[in-house]
Amino acid sequence: MAKLLCIDSSSRSTTSVTRQLTEAYVARFKEANAGAQIVRHDLIAEKVPYVSEAGIATLYTEADKRTAEMEALYKEASVYADELVAADVIVLGAPMYNFSVPAVLKAYIDLIVFPGKTFAYDGGAPVALLSGQNKKVIVFTASGGNYDQLPYKAADFLEPYLRTVLGFIGIDDVTFVKVQGHDAALVQEQTEQALAKIERLVGQPLAV
Ligand SMILES: Cc1cc2nc3c(=O)[nH]c(=O)nc-3n(C[C@H](O)[C@H](O)[C@H](O)COP(=O)(O)O)c2cc1C
């Protein structure tokens, strides 16, 4: 059974370009994969917690040495990472906010880069625990400016950041679908192209 995880992070609800695209992807995925398991999170509605001092202490305390309080915290902190580990396809709605991802998406990433679940250190060298699992990530991103070419390309910290952090945990199959620009007609045209791309992306067989 195909497992899809979909994460939204736009602060806009009804007028969000990225939410429109993630919504379309989920709908198409459901049609193409009968019985698919779909988990969705709206990081704005959920108020993702920030990394806390107690949380860090918990993560770096061996399982048999954790207090009951730490054990509860560990369970709570594990939810997002466990879902990611279980997913075959991960869809991220990631608007560009100040040249990178929204703060809520960064807070989510701080929870999925999880020692022992998605990465580890082996004698000081990082090990990407999700590599070789054929996971795919599709990032739907929207920005007011166009970052395809220099000099603006150098100001795009969103795509390189997401590729780096996902690669760190072992996910290298990452596709970006972008809607770029302020002009309403251009946004409309690019959104339509993105919707057509969804058809092709969902059409790709899942290597599960
Ligand atoms: C807080 C904030 C910061 C933004 N920063 C940038 C930016 O750095 N570069 C850019 O091109 N557009 C920026 N924008 C424009 C958004 O990327 C654009 O409106 C996009 O459509 C937002 O995605 P959404 O439609 O899914 O909400 C920003 C918008 C907001 C609200």
mmCIF file of C-alpha atoms and ligand atoms in Angstrom:
data_model
loop_
_atom_site.group_PDB
_atom_site.id
_atom_site.type_symbol
_atom_site.label_atom_id
_atom_site.label_comp_id
_atom_site.label_asym_id
_atom_site.label_seq_id
_atom_site.Cartn_x
_atom_site.Cartn_y
_atom_site.Cartn_z
ATOM 1 C CA MET A 1 0.000 0.000 0.000
ATOM 2 C CA ALA A 2 1.459 3.358 -1.074
ATOM 3 C CA LYS A 3 2.041 5.812 1.744
ATOM 4 C CA LEU A 4 1.918 9.541 1.162
ATOM 5 C CA LEU A 5 2.904 12.202 3.649
ATOM 6 C CA CYS A 6 1.843 15.776 2.845
ATOM 7 C CA ILE A 7 3.087 18.819 4.731
ATOM 8 C CA ASP A 8 1.731 22.368 4.283
ATOM 9 C CA SER A 9 3.457 25.421 5.647
ATOM 10 C CA SER A 10 1.895 28.481 4.006
ATOM 11 C CA SER A 11 0.380 31.046 6.378
ATOM 12 C CA ARG A 12 -2.239 31.745 3.716
ATOM 13 C CA SER A 13 -5.251 29.469 3.677
ATOM 14 C CA THR A 14 -7.596 30.034 0.735
ATOM 15 C CA THR A 15 -5.262 32.027 -1.536
ATOM 16 C CA SER A 16 -2.116 29.940 -1.108
ATOM 17 C CA VAL A 17 -0.515 28.724 -4.327
ATOM 18 C CA THR A 18 1.414 25.933 -2.596
ATOM 19 C CA ARG A 19 -1.694 24.682 -0.781
ATOM 20 C CA GLN A 20 -3.569 24.566 -4.074
ATOM 21 C CA LEU A 21 -0.795 22.418 -5.549
ATOM 22 C CA THR A 22 -0.398 20.040 -2.587
ATOM 23 C CA GLU A 23 -4.173 19.629 -2.527
ATOM 24 C CA ALA A 24 -4.205 18.748 -6.230
ATOM 25 C CA TYR A 25 -1.343 16.296 -5.756
ATOM 26 C CA VAL A 26 -3.079 14.508 -2.864
ATOM 27 C CA ALA A 27 -6.344 14.266 -4.830
ATOM 28 C CA ARG A 28 -4.563 12.849 -7.893
ATOM 29 C CA PHE A 29 -2.489 10.466 -5.773
ATOM 30 C CA LYS A 30 -5.660 9.107 -4.148
ATOM 31 C CA GLU A 31 -7.196 8.446 -7.555
ATOM 32 C CA ALA A 32 -4.064 6.733 -8.860
ATOM 33 C CA ASN A 33 -3.357 4.635 -5.742
ATOM 34 C CA ALA A 34 -6.496 2.966 -4.449
ATOM 35 C CA GLY A 35 -6.265 2.307 -0.726
ATOM 36 C CA ALA A 36 -3.252 4.609 -0.307
ATOM 37 C CA GLN A 37 -2.464 5.677 3.220
ATOM 38 C CA ILE A 38 -2.341 9.465 3.393
ATOM 39 C CA VAL A 39 -1.100 11.490 6.337
ATOM 40 C CA ARG A 40 -1.368 15.285 6.196
ATOM 41 C CA HIS A 41 -0.118 18.056 8.425
ATOM 42 C CA ASP A 42 -0.895 21.752 8.332
ATOM 43 C CA LEU A 43 2.053 23.129 10.253
ATOM 44 C CA ILE A 44 0.369 26.505 10.722
ATOM 45 C CA ALA A 45 -2.726 24.986 12.337
ATOM 46 C CA GLU A 46 -0.701 22.528 14.415
ATOM 47 C CA LYS A 47 1.798 24.993 15.857
ATOM 48 C CA VAL A 48 4.892 22.814 15.572
ATOM 49 C CA PRO A 49 6.994 23.063 18.717
ATOM 50 C CA TYR A 50 10.554 24.410 18.670
ATOM 51 C CA VAL A 51 13.463 22.328 19.823
ATOM 52 C CA SER A 52 13.603 22.635 23.620
ATOM 53 C CA GLU A 53 16.383 22.109 26.150
ATOM 54 C CA ALA A 54 14.524 19.144 27.669
ATOM 55 C CA GLY A 55 14.004 17.728 24.164
ATOM 56 C CA ILE A 56 17.708 17.890 23.342
ATOM 57 C CA ALA A 57 18.622 16.240 26.656
ATOM 58 C CA THR A 58 16.108 13.473 25.899
ATOM 59 C CA LEU A 59 17.434 12.794 22.401
ATOM 60 C CA TYR A 60 20.957 12.387 23.663
ATOM 61 C CA THR A 61 20.098 10.161 26.644
ATOM 62 C CA GLU A 62 20.329 6.423 25.993
ATOM 63 C CA ALA A 63 16.956 4.651 25.986
ATOM 64 C CA ASP A 64 17.567 2.718 29.203
ATOM 65 C CA LYS A 65 18.629 5.867 31.059
ATOM 66 C CA ARG A 66 15.612 8.038 30.179
ATOM 67 C CA THR A 67 13.316 9.197 32.979
ATOM 68 C CA ALA A 68 9.540 8.710 32.633
ATOM 69 C CA GLU A 69 9.264 12.390 31.703
ATOM 70 C CA MET A 70 11.943 11.971 29.019
ATOM 71 C CA GLU A 71 10.215 8.842 27.737
ATOM 72 C CA ALA A 72 6.961 10.796 27.256
ATOM 73 C CA LEU A 73 8.829 13.616 25.534
ATOM 74 C CA TYR A 74 10.642 11.147 23.266
ATOM 75 C CA LYS A 75 7.349 9.564 22.200
ATOM 76 C CA GLU A 76 5.814 12.938 21.455
ATOM 77 C CA ALA A 77 8.871 14.156 19.527
ATOM 78 C CA SER A 78 9.035 10.937 17.470
ATOM 79 C CA VAL A 79 5.691 11.307 15.685
ATOM 80 C CA TYR A 80 6.806 13.384 12.687
ATOM 81 C CA ALA A 81 10.038 11.417 12.150
ATOM 82 C CA ASP A 82 8.244 8.057 12.399
ATOM 83 C CA GLU A 83 5.731 9.168 9.762
ATOM 84 C CA LEU A 84 8.556 10.231 7.473
ATOM 85 C CA VAL A 85 10.307 6.900 7.940
ATOM 86 C CA ALA A 86 7.065 5.106 6.982
ATOM 87 C CA ALA A 87 6.251 7.253 3.907
ATOM 88 C CA ASP A 88 7.015 6.370 0.275
ATOM 89 C CA VAL A 89 6.228 9.819 -1.135
ATOM 90 C CA ILE A 90 6.558 13.074 0.765
ATOM 91 C CA VAL A 91 4.938 16.242 -0.545
ATOM 92 C CA LEU A 92 6.118 19.546 0.876
ATOM 93 C CA GLY A 93 4.242 22.796 0.364
ATOM 94 C CA ALA A 94 7.058 25.282 0.841
ATOM 95 C CA PRO A 95 6.452 28.949 0.020
ATOM 96 C CA MET A 96 9.563 31.110 -0.073
ATOM 97 C CA TYR A 97 9.673 33.375 2.974
ATOM 98 C CA ASN A 98 12.651 35.701 3.092
ATOM 99 C CA PHE A 99 14.720 33.604 0.704
ATOM 100 C CA SER A 100 14.195 30.325 2.528
ATOM 101 C CA VAL A 101 11.459 28.117 4.011
ATOM 102 C CA PRO A 102 8.779 29.415 6.426
ATOM 103 C CA ALA A 103 9.760 29.206 10.092
ATOM 104 C CA VAL A 104 7.163 26.499 10.765
ATOM 105 C CA LEU A 105 8.707 24.276 8.095
ATOM 106 C CA LYS A 106 12.139 24.827 9.623
ATOM 107 C CA ALA A 107 10.696 23.856 13.024
ATOM 108 C CA TYR A 108 9.268 20.676 11.425
ATOM 109 C CA ILE A 109 12.650 19.883 9.853
ATOM 110 C CA ASP A 110 14.269 20.264 13.269
ATOM 111 C CA LEU A 111 11.995 17.415 14.387
ATOM 112 C CA ILE A 112 12.461 15.045 11.427
ATOM 113 C CA VAL A 113 16.248 15.225 11.436
ATOM 114 C CA PHE A 114 16.104 12.837 14.335
ATOM 115 C CA PRO A 115 19.126 10.989 15.738
ATOM 116 C CA GLY A 116 18.669 7.245 15.538
ATOM 117 C CA LYS A 117 15.663 7.483 13.197
ATOM 118 C CA THR A 118 16.736 9.476 10.154
ATOM 119 C CA PHE A 119 20.473 9.977 10.767
ATOM 120 C CA ALA A 120 23.216 8.674 13.017
ATOM 121 C CA TYR A 121 26.918 9.208 13.605
ATOM 122 C CA ASP A 122 29.313 6.364 13.045
ATOM 123 C CA GLY A 123 32.679 7.180 14.585
ATOM 124 C CA GLY A 124 32.027 10.868 13.963
ATOM 125 C CA ALA A 125 30.863 10.434 10.356
ATOM 126 C CA PRO A 126 27.202 11.121 9.603
ATOM 127 C CA VAL A 127 25.106 8.211 8.313
ATOM 128 C CA ALA A 128 21.923 8.938 6.333
ATOM 129 C CA LEU A 129 19.496 6.347 7.654
ATOM 130 C CA LEU A 130 16.858 6.814 4.939
ATOM 131 C CA SER A 131 19.160 6.141 2.002
ATOM 132 C CA GLY A 132 18.372 3.209 -0.283
ATOM 133 C CA GLN A 133 14.672 3.305 0.591
ATOM 134 C CA ASN A 134 13.426 4.814 -2.693
ATOM 135 C CA LYS A 135 11.674 7.666 -0.986
ATOM 136 C CA LYS A 136 10.596 10.543 -3.207
ATOM 137 C CA VAL A 137 10.060 14.127 -2.176
ATOM 138 C CA ILE A 138 8.083 16.597 -4.265
ATOM 139 C CA VAL A 139 8.414 20.202 -3.189
ATOM 140 C CA PHE A 140 5.751 22.661 -4.314
ATOM 141 C CA THR A 141 7.186 26.092 -3.887
ATOM 142 C CA ALA A 142 5.970 29.598 -4.746
ATOM 143 C CA SER A 143 7.787 32.916 -4.667
ATOM 144 C CA GLY A 144 7.115 36.504 -5.668
ATOM 145 C CA GLY A 145 10.440 36.731 -7.494
ATOM 146 C CA ASN A 146 12.043 34.492 -10.087
ATOM 147 C CA TYR A 147 15.226 32.784 -8.916
ATOM 148 C CA ASP A 148 16.077 30.749 -12.014
ATOM 149 C CA GLN A 149 19.001 32.910 -13.072
ATOM 150 C CA LEU A 150 21.871 34.848 -11.544
ATOM 151 C CA PRO A 151 22.080 37.205 -9.737
ATOM 152 C CA TYR A 152 18.756 36.232 -8.056
ATOM 153 C CA LYS A 153 19.600 32.529 -8.119
ATOM 154 C CA ALA A 154 22.280 33.191 -5.491
ATOM 155 C CA ALA A 155 19.576 34.456 -3.120
ATOM 156 C CA ASP A 156 17.565 31.223 -3.300
ATOM 157 C CA PHE A 157 18.374 29.476 -0.036
ATOM 158 C CA LEU A 158 15.180 27.416 -0.169
ATOM 159 C CA GLU A 159 16.058 24.826 -2.802
ATOM 160 C CA PRO A 160 19.702 24.300 -1.786
ATOM 161 C CA TYR A 161 18.687 24.115 1.884
ATOM 162 C CA LEU A 162 15.970 21.514 1.309
ATOM 163 C CA ARG A 163 18.208 19.441 -0.991
ATOM 164 C CA THR A 164 21.022 19.537 1.586
ATOM 165 C CA VAL A 165 18.946 18.633 4.623
ATOM 166 C CA LEU A 166 16.982 15.906 2.799
ATOM 167 C CA GLY A 167 20.248 14.519 1.411
ATOM 168 C CA PHE A 168 21.673 14.500 4.936
ATOM 169 C CA ILE A 169 18.979 12.018 5.994
ATOM 170 C CA GLY A 170 19.260 10.010 2.765
ATOM 171 C CA ILE A 171 16.584 11.376 0.437
ATOM 172 C CA ASP A 172 18.119 12.398 -2.885
ATOM 173 C CA ASP A 173 15.108 11.955 -5.157
ATOM 174 C CA VAL A 174 13.726 15.470 -4.761
ATOM 175 C CA THR A 175 11.645 17.213 -7.441
ATOM 176 C CA PHE A 176 10.875 20.927 -7.273
ATOM 177 C CA VAL A 177 7.724 22.320 -8.863
ATOM 178 C CA LYS A 178 7.889 26.116 -8.795
ATOM 179 C CA VAL A 179 5.463 28.959 -9.317
ATOM 180 C CA GLN A 180 7.477 32.173 -9.488
ATOM 181 C CA GLY A 181 6.344 35.771 -9.918
ATOM 182 C CA HIS A 182 3.935 38.465 -8.728
ATOM 183 C CA ASP A 183 1.973 39.018 -11.897
ATOM 184 C CA ALA A 184 -1.444 37.353 -11.540
ATOM 185 C CA ALA A 185 -1.585 36.101 -15.144
ATOM 186 C CA LEU A 186 1.915 34.626 -14.880
ATOM 187 C CA VAL A 187 1.093 32.951 -11.566
ATOM 188 C CA GLN A 188 -2.063 31.532 -13.140
ATOM 189 C CA GLU A 189 -0.130 30.226 -16.159
ATOM 190 C CA GLN A 190 2.601 28.655 -13.996
ATOM 191 C CA THR A 191 0.027 27.146 -11.634
ATOM 192 C CA GLU A 192 -1.651 25.483 -14.602
ATOM 193 C CA GLN A 193 1.728 24.139 -15.760
ATOM 194 C CA ALA A 194 2.379 22.841 -12.240
ATOM 195 C CA LEU A 195 -0.994 21.093 -12.201
ATOM 196 C CA ALA A 196 -0.142 19.426 -15.531
ATOM 197 C CA LYS A 197 3.200 18.354 -14.053
ATOM 198 C CA ILE A 198 1.347 16.707 -11.162
ATOM 199 C CA GLU A 199 -0.323 14.410 -13.679
ATOM 200 C CA ARG A 200 3.111 13.301 -14.915
ATOM 201 C CA LEU A 201 4.577 12.994 -11.412
ATOM 202 C CA VAL A 202 1.750 10.853 -10.073
ATOM 203 C CA GLY A 203 1.943 8.783 -13.245
ATOM 204 C CA GLN A 204 5.466 7.663 -12.336
ATOM 205 C CA PRO A 205 5.359 4.192 -10.812
ATOM 206 C CA LEU A 206 6.296 3.977 -7.156
ATOM 207 C CA ALA A 207 9.356 1.887 -6.424
ATOM 208 C CA VAL A 208 7.918 0.260 -3.287
HETATM 209 C C1 LIG B 1 6.576 36.606 5.076
HETATM 210 C C2 LIG B 1 6.766 36.527 3.578
HETATM 211 C C3 LIG B 1 8.044 36.521 3.067
HETATM 212 C C4 LIG B 1 8.242 36.426 1.689
HETATM 213 N N1 LIG B 1 9.520 36.406 1.219
HETATM 214 C C5 LIG B 1 9.726 36.261 -0.112
HETATM 215 C C6 LIG B 1 11.052 36.196 -0.633
HETATM 216 O O1 LIG B 1 12.043 36.207 0.080
HETATM 217 N N2 LIG B 1 11.197 36.103 -1.966
HETATM 218 C C7 LIG B 1 10.142 36.037 -2.818
HETATM 219 O O2 LIG B 1 10.358 35.951 -4.020
HETATM 220 N N3 LIG B 1 8.868 36.085 -2.350
HETATM 221 C C8 LIG B 1 8.642 36.179 -1.022
HETATM 222 N N4 LIG B 1 7.356 36.223 -0.536
HETATM 223 C C9 LIG B 1 6.231 36.011 -1.474
HETATM 224 C C10 LIG B 1 5.735 34.558 -1.401
HETATM 225 O O3 LIG B 1 6.780 33.639 -1.616
HETATM 226 C C11 LIG B 1 4.609 34.322 -2.400
HETATM 227 O O4 LIG B 1 3.527 35.167 -2.053
HETATM 228 C C12 LIG B 1 4.141 32.882 -2.452
HETATM 229 O O5 LIG B 1 3.058 32.788 -3.341
HETATM 230 C C13 LIG B 1 3.726 32.366 -1.076
HETATM 231 O O6 LIG B 1 3.247 31.027 -1.150
HETATM 232 P P1 LIG B 1 1.705 30.696 -0.885
HETATM 233 O O7 LIG B 1 0.961 31.301 -2.050
HETATM 234 O O8 LIG B 1 1.617 29.224 -0.881
HETATM 235 O O9 LIG B 1 1.325 31.316 0.412
HETATM 236 C C14 LIG B 1 7.130 36.333 0.823
HETATM 237 C C15 LIG B 1 5.836 36.343 1.357
HETATM 238 C C16 LIG B 1 5.649 36.443 2.716
HETATM 239 C C17 LIG B 1 4.245 36.426 3.272
#
